[in-house]
Coordinates of C-alpha atoms in Angstrom, one line a residue:
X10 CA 119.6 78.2 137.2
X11 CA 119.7 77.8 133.4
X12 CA 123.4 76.5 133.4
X13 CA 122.6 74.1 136.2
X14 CA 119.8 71.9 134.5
X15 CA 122.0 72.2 131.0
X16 CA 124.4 70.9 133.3
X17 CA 123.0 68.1 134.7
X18 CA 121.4 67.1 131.3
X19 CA 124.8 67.1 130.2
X20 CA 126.1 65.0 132.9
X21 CA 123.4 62.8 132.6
X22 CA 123.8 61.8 129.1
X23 CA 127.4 61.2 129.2
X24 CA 126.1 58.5 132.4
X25 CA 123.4 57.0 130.3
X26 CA 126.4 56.4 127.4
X27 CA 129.0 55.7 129.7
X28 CA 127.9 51.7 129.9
X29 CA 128.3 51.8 126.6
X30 CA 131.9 53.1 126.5
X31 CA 132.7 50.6 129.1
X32 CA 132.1 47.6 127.3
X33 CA 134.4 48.8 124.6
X34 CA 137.1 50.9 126.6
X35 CA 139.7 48.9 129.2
X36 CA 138.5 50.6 132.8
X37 CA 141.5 52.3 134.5
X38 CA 142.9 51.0 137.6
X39 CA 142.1 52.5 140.7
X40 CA 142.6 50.5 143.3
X41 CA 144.5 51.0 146.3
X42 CA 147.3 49.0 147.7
X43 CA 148.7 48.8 150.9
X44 CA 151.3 47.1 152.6
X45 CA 149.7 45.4 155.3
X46 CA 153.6 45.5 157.3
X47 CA 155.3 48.8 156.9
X48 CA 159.0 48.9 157.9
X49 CA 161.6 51.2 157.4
X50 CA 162.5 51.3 153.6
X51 CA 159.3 49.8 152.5
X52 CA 157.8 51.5 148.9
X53 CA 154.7 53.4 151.1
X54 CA 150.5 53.8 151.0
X55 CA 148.7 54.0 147.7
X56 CA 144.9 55.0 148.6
X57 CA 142.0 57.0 147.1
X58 CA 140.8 59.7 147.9
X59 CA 137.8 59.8 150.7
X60 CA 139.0 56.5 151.9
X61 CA 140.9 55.2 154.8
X62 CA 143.1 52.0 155.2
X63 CA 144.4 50.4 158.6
X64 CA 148.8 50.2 158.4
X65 CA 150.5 47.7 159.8
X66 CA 154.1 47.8 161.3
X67 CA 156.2 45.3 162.8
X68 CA 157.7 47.7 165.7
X69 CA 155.4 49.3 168.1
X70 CA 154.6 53.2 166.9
X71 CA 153.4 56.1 169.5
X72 CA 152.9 58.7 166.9
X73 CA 152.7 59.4 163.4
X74 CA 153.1 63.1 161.7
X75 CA 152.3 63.4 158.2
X76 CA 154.4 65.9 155.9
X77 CA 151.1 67.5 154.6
X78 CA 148.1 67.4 156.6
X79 CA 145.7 68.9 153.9
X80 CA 147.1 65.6 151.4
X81 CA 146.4 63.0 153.9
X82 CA 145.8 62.3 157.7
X83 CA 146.7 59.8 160.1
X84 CA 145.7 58.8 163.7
X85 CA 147.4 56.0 165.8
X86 CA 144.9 53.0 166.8
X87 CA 146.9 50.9 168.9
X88 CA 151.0 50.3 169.5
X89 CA 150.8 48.4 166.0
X90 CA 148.1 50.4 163.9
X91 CA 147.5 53.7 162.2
X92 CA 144.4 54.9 160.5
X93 CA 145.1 56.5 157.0
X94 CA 142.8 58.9 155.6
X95 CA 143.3 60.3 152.1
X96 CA 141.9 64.2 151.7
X97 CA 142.5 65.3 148.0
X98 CA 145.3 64.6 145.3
X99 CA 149.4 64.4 146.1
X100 CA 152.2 62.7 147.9
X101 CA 153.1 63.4 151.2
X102 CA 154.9 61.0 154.0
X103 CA 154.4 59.4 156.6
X104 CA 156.6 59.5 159.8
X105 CA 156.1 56.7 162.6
X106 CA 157.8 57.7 165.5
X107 CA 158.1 54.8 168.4
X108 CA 157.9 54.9 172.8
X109 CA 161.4 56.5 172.4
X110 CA 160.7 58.8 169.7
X111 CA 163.3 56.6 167.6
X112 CA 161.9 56.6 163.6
X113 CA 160.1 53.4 163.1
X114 CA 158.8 54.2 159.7
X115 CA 159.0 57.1 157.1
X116 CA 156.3 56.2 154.0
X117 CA 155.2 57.7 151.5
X118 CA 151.5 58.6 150.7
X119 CA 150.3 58.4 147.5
X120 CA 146.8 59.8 147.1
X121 CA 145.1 58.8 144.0
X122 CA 141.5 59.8 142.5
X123 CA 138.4 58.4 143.8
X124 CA 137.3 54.6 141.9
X125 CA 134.0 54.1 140.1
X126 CA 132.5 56.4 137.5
X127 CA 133.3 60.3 137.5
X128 CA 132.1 62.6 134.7
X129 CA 134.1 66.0 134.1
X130 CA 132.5 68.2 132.5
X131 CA 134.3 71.6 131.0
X132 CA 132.4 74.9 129.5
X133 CA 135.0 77.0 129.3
X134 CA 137.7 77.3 131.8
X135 CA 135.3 76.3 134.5
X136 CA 135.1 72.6 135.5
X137 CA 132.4 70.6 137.2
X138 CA 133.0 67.0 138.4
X139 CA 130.0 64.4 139.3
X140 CA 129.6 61.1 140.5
X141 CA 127.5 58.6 138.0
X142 CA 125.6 55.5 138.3
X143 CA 123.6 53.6 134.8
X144 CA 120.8 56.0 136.3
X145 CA 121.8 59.0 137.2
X146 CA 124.7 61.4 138.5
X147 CA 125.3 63.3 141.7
X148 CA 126.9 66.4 142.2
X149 CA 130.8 65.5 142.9
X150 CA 133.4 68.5 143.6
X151 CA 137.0 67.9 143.3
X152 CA 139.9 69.9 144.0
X153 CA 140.2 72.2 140.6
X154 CA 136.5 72.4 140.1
X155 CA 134.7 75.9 139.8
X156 CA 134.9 77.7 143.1
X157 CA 131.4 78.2 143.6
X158 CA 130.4 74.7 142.3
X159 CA 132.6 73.3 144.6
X160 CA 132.1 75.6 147.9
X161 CA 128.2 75.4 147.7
X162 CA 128.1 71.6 147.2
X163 CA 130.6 71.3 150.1
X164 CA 128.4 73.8 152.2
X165 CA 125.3 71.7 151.5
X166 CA 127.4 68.3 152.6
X167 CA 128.5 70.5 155.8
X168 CA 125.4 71.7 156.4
X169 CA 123.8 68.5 156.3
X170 CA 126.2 67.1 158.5
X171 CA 125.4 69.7 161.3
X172 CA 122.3 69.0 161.5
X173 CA 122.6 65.3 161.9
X174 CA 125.3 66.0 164.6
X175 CA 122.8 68.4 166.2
X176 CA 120.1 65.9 166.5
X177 CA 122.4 63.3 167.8
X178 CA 123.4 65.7 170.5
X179 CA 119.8 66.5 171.4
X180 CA 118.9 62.5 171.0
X181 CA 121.9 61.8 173.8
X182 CA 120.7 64.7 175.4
X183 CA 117.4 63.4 176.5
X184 CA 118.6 60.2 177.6

């Protein structure tokens, strides 16, 4: 309990100061690019990770594969569209297949780091990452963080999550 409040002190003053740093340090890019028509050949997907992005391709597509499904994911909207979704740090690649299972694309897929403020902070080998705002900073686990930093701020987030899917179920259950 002791290490979590020094913690979060910490991780709090490094927020309140990181305005300050801002002003006089250049902010890294971390914005994601995509190519909003994919063809054969074409440089790939650049996105962050936790976010999704809509790909475009000039031939009609009837499934996609990804190299490594714990990189990124992907699920086929339409004849024209795939949804992109980036789940933690690496490259992978994309494969489009089309109605004939003839290759329509093979991209790759960069995933990058998440935008906006993160604060890392280190005692010792372990490693604890959080999200911060000018007032205040969440809890923010990313692949390489303690263990169980990350697994019980994850379990929370799942937890969470079950419960609002439970009450949806009993919500559509009564109508």
């Amino acid at each position: 309990m002791r290490l979590r409040i020094v913690l979060l002190a910490a991780a709090s003053l490094v927020c309140a100061t990181a305005p300050l740093q801002a002003k006089t340090q250049p902010k890294p890019h971390h914005k994601a690019v995509v190519k909003h028509h994919v063809a054969a050949g074409a440089r790939g997907v650049a996105i962050s990770m936790d976010e999704v992005r809509v790909v475009t391709f000039q031939r009609p597509i009837a499934t996609v594969f990804v190299g490594n499904p714990t990189i990124a994911d992907a699920t086929v909207i339409d004849p024209y569209h795939a949804f992109i979704l980036g789940k933690t740090f690496g490259t992978t690649n994309l494969i489009a297949l089309g109605p004939q299972s003839q290759t329509i694309a093979n991209q790759q897929i960069t995933v990058t780091n998440r935008g906006g403020a993160t604060v890392t902070l280190n005692k010792g080998s372990a490693q604890f990452s959080f999200a911060c705002t000018t007032v205040h900073c969440e809890a923010s686990p990313l692949p390489g963080d303690q263990r169980a930093f990350f697994d019980d701020t994850n379990g929370s987030v799942n937890a969470h999550q079950d419960q609002a899917v439970k009450a949806a179920n009993v919500a559509a259950a009564q109508h």
